[in-house]
mmCIF file of C-alpha atoms in Angstrom:
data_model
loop_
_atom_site.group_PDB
_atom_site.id
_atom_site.type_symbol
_atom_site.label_atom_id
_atom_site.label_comp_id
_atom_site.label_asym_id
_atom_site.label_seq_id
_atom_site.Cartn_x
_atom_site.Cartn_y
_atom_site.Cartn_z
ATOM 1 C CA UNK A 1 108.390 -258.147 -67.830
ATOM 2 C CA UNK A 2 109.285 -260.750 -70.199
ATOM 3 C CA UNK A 3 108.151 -258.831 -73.003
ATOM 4 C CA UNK A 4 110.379 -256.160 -72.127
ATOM 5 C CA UNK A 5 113.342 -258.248 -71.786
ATOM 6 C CA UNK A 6 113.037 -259.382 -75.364
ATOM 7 C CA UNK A 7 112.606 -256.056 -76.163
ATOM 8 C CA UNK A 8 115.964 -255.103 -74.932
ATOM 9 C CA UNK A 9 117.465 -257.849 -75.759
ATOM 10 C CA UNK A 10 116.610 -256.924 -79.712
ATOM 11 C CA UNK A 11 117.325 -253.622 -79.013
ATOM 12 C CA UNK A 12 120.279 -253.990 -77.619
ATOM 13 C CA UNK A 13 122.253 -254.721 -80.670
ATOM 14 C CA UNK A 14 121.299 -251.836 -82.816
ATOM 15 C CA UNK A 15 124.214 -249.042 -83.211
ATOM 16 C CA UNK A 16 125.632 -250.324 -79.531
ATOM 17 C CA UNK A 17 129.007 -249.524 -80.984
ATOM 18 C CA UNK A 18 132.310 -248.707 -79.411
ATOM 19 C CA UNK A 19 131.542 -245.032 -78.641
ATOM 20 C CA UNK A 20 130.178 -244.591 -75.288
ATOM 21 C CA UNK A 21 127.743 -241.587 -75.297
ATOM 22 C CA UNK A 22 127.870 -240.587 -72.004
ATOM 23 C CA UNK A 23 131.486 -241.560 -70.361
ATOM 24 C CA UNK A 24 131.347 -241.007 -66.960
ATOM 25 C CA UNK A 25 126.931 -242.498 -66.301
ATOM 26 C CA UNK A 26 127.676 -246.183 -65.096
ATOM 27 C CA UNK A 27 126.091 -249.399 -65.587
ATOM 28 C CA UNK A 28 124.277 -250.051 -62.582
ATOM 29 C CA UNK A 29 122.909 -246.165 -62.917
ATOM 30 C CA UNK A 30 121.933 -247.047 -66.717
ATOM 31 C CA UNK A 31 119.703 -250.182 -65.541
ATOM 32 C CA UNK A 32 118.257 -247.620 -62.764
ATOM 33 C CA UNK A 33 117.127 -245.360 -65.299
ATOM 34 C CA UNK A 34 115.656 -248.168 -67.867
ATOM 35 C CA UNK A 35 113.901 -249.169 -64.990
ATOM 36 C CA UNK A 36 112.436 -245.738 -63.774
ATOM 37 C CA UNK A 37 111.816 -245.198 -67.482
ATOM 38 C CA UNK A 38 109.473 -248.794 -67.200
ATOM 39 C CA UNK A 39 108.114 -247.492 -64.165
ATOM 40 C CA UNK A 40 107.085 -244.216 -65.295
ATOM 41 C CA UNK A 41 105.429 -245.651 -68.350
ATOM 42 C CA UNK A 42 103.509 -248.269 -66.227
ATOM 43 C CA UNK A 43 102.453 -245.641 -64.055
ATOM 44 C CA UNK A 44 101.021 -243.485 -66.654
ATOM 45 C CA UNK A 45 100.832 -245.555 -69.786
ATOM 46 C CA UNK A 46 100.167 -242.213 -72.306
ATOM 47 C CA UNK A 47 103.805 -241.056 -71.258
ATOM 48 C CA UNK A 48 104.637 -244.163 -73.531
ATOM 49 C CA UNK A 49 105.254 -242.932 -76.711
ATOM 50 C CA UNK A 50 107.797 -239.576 -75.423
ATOM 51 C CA UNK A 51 109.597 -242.083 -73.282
ATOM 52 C CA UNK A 52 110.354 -244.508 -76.253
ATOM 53 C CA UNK A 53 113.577 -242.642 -77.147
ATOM 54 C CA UNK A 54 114.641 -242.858 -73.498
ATOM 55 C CA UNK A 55 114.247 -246.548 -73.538
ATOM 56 C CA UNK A 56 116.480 -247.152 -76.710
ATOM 57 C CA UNK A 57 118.892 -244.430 -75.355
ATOM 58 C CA UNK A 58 119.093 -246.195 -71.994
ATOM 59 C CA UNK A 59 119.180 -249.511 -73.818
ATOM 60 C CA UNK A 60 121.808 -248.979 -75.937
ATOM 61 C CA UNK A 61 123.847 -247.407 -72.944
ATOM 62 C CA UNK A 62 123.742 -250.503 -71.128
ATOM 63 C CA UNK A 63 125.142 -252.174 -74.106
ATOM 64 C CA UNK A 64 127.920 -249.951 -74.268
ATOM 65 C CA UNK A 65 128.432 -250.432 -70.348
ATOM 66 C CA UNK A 66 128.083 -254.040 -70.161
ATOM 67 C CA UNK A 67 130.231 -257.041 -70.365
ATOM 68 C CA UNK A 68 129.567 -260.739 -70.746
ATOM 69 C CA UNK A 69 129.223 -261.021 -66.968
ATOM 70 C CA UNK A 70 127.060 -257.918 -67.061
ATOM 71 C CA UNK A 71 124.473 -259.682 -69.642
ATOM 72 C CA UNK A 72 123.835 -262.814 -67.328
ATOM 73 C CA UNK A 73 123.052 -260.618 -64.923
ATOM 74 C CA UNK A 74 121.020 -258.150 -66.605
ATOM 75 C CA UNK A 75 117.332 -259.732 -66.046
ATOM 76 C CA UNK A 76 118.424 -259.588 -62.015
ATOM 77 C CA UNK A 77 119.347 -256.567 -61.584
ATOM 78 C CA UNK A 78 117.014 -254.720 -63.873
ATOM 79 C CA UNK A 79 114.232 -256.921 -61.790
ATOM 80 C CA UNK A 80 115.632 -255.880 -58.416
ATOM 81 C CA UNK A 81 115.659 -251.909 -59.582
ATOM 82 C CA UNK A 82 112.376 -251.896 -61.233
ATOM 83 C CA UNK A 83 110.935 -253.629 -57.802
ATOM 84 C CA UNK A 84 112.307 -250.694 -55.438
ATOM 85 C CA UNK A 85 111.101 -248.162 -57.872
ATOM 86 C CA UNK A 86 107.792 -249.741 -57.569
ATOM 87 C CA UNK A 87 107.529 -250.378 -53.766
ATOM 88 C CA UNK A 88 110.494 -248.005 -52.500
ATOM 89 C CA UNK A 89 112.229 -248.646 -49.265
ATOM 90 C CA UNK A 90 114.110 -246.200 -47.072
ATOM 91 C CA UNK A 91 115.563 -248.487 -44.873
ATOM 92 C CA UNK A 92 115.834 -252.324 -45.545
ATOM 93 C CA UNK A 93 112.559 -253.638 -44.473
ATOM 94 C CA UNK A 94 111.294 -250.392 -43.859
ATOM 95 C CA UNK A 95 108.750 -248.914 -46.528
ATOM 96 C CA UNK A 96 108.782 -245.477 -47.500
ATOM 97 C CA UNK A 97 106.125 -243.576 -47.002
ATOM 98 C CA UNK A 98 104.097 -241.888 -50.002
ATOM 99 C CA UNK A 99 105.913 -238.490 -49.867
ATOM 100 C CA UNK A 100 109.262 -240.346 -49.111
ATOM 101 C CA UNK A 101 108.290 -242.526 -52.225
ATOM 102 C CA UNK A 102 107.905 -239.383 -54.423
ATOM 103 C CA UNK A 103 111.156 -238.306 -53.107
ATOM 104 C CA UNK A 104 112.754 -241.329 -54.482
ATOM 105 C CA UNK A 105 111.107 -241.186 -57.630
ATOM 106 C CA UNK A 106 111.828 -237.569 -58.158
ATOM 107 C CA UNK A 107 115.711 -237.917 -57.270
ATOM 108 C CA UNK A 108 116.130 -240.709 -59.732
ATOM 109 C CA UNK A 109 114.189 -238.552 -62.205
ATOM 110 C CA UNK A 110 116.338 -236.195 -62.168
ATOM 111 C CA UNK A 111 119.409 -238.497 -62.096
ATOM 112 C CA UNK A 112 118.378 -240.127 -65.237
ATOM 113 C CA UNK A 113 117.339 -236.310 -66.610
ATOM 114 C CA UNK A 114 120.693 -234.505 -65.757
ATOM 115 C CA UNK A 115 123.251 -237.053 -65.114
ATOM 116 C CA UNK A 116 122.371 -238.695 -68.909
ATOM 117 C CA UNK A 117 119.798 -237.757 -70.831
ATOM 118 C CA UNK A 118 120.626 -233.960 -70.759
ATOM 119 C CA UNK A 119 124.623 -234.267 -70.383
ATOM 120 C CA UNK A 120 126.795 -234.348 -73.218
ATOM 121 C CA UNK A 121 126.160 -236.771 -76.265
ATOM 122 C CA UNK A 122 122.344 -237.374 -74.155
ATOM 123 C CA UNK A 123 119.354 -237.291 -76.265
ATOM 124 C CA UNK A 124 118.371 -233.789 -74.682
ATOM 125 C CA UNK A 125 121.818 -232.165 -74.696
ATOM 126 C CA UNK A 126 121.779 -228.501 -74.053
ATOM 127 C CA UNK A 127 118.209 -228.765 -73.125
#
């Protein structure tokens, strides 16, 4: 996981200008989305290369999003969503079961899929 944080970290900078692509996808949702797109790469490491654009897009979204507070608190946060992605919980304490797992990952699929990387200014727009 380090690796990946000095990946982003790097990335971060590049073209994370002033514009904000997608207005109305927050921060916390943004580090949800880097994480499912970790996740989903982890799980089937040959997805790797056609989810590369999704981790610069959500990258440089959570540069646009984030503030100096929000930067000290990256490596937390992005830990914490990458963790329930991996072992999902449906109640505190309270493990999901496999098909309630695949619900979660499905719904934040298609969060990251509609909400951002298909909306306006996305890398799939109109797709």
């Amino acid at each position: 996981m380090r690796a990946l944080i000095v990946l982003l970290v790097t990335a971060l900078p590049l073209r994370a200008e002033t514009v904000d692509p997608v207005p109305t996808f927050d921060l916390g949702s943004s580090i949800t989305c880097l994480a499912y797109t970790l996740h989903s790469i982890e799980r089937n490491p040959d997805n790797a290369s056609s989810r590369a654009e999704w981790l610069v897009f959500f990258s440089r979204l959570i540069a646009v999003k984030s503030g100096p507070e929000d930067h000290a608190a990256f490596e937390a946060r992005f830990a914490e969503a990458l963790d329930s992605l991996r072992n999902p919980m449906i109640d505190e304490g309270i493990a999901a079961t496999p098909e309630e797992g695949d619900e979660i990952l499905t719904g934040t699929a298609k969060m990251c899929w509609f909400q951002a990387l298909a909306a306006e200014g996305g890398p799939y727009a109109d797709q």
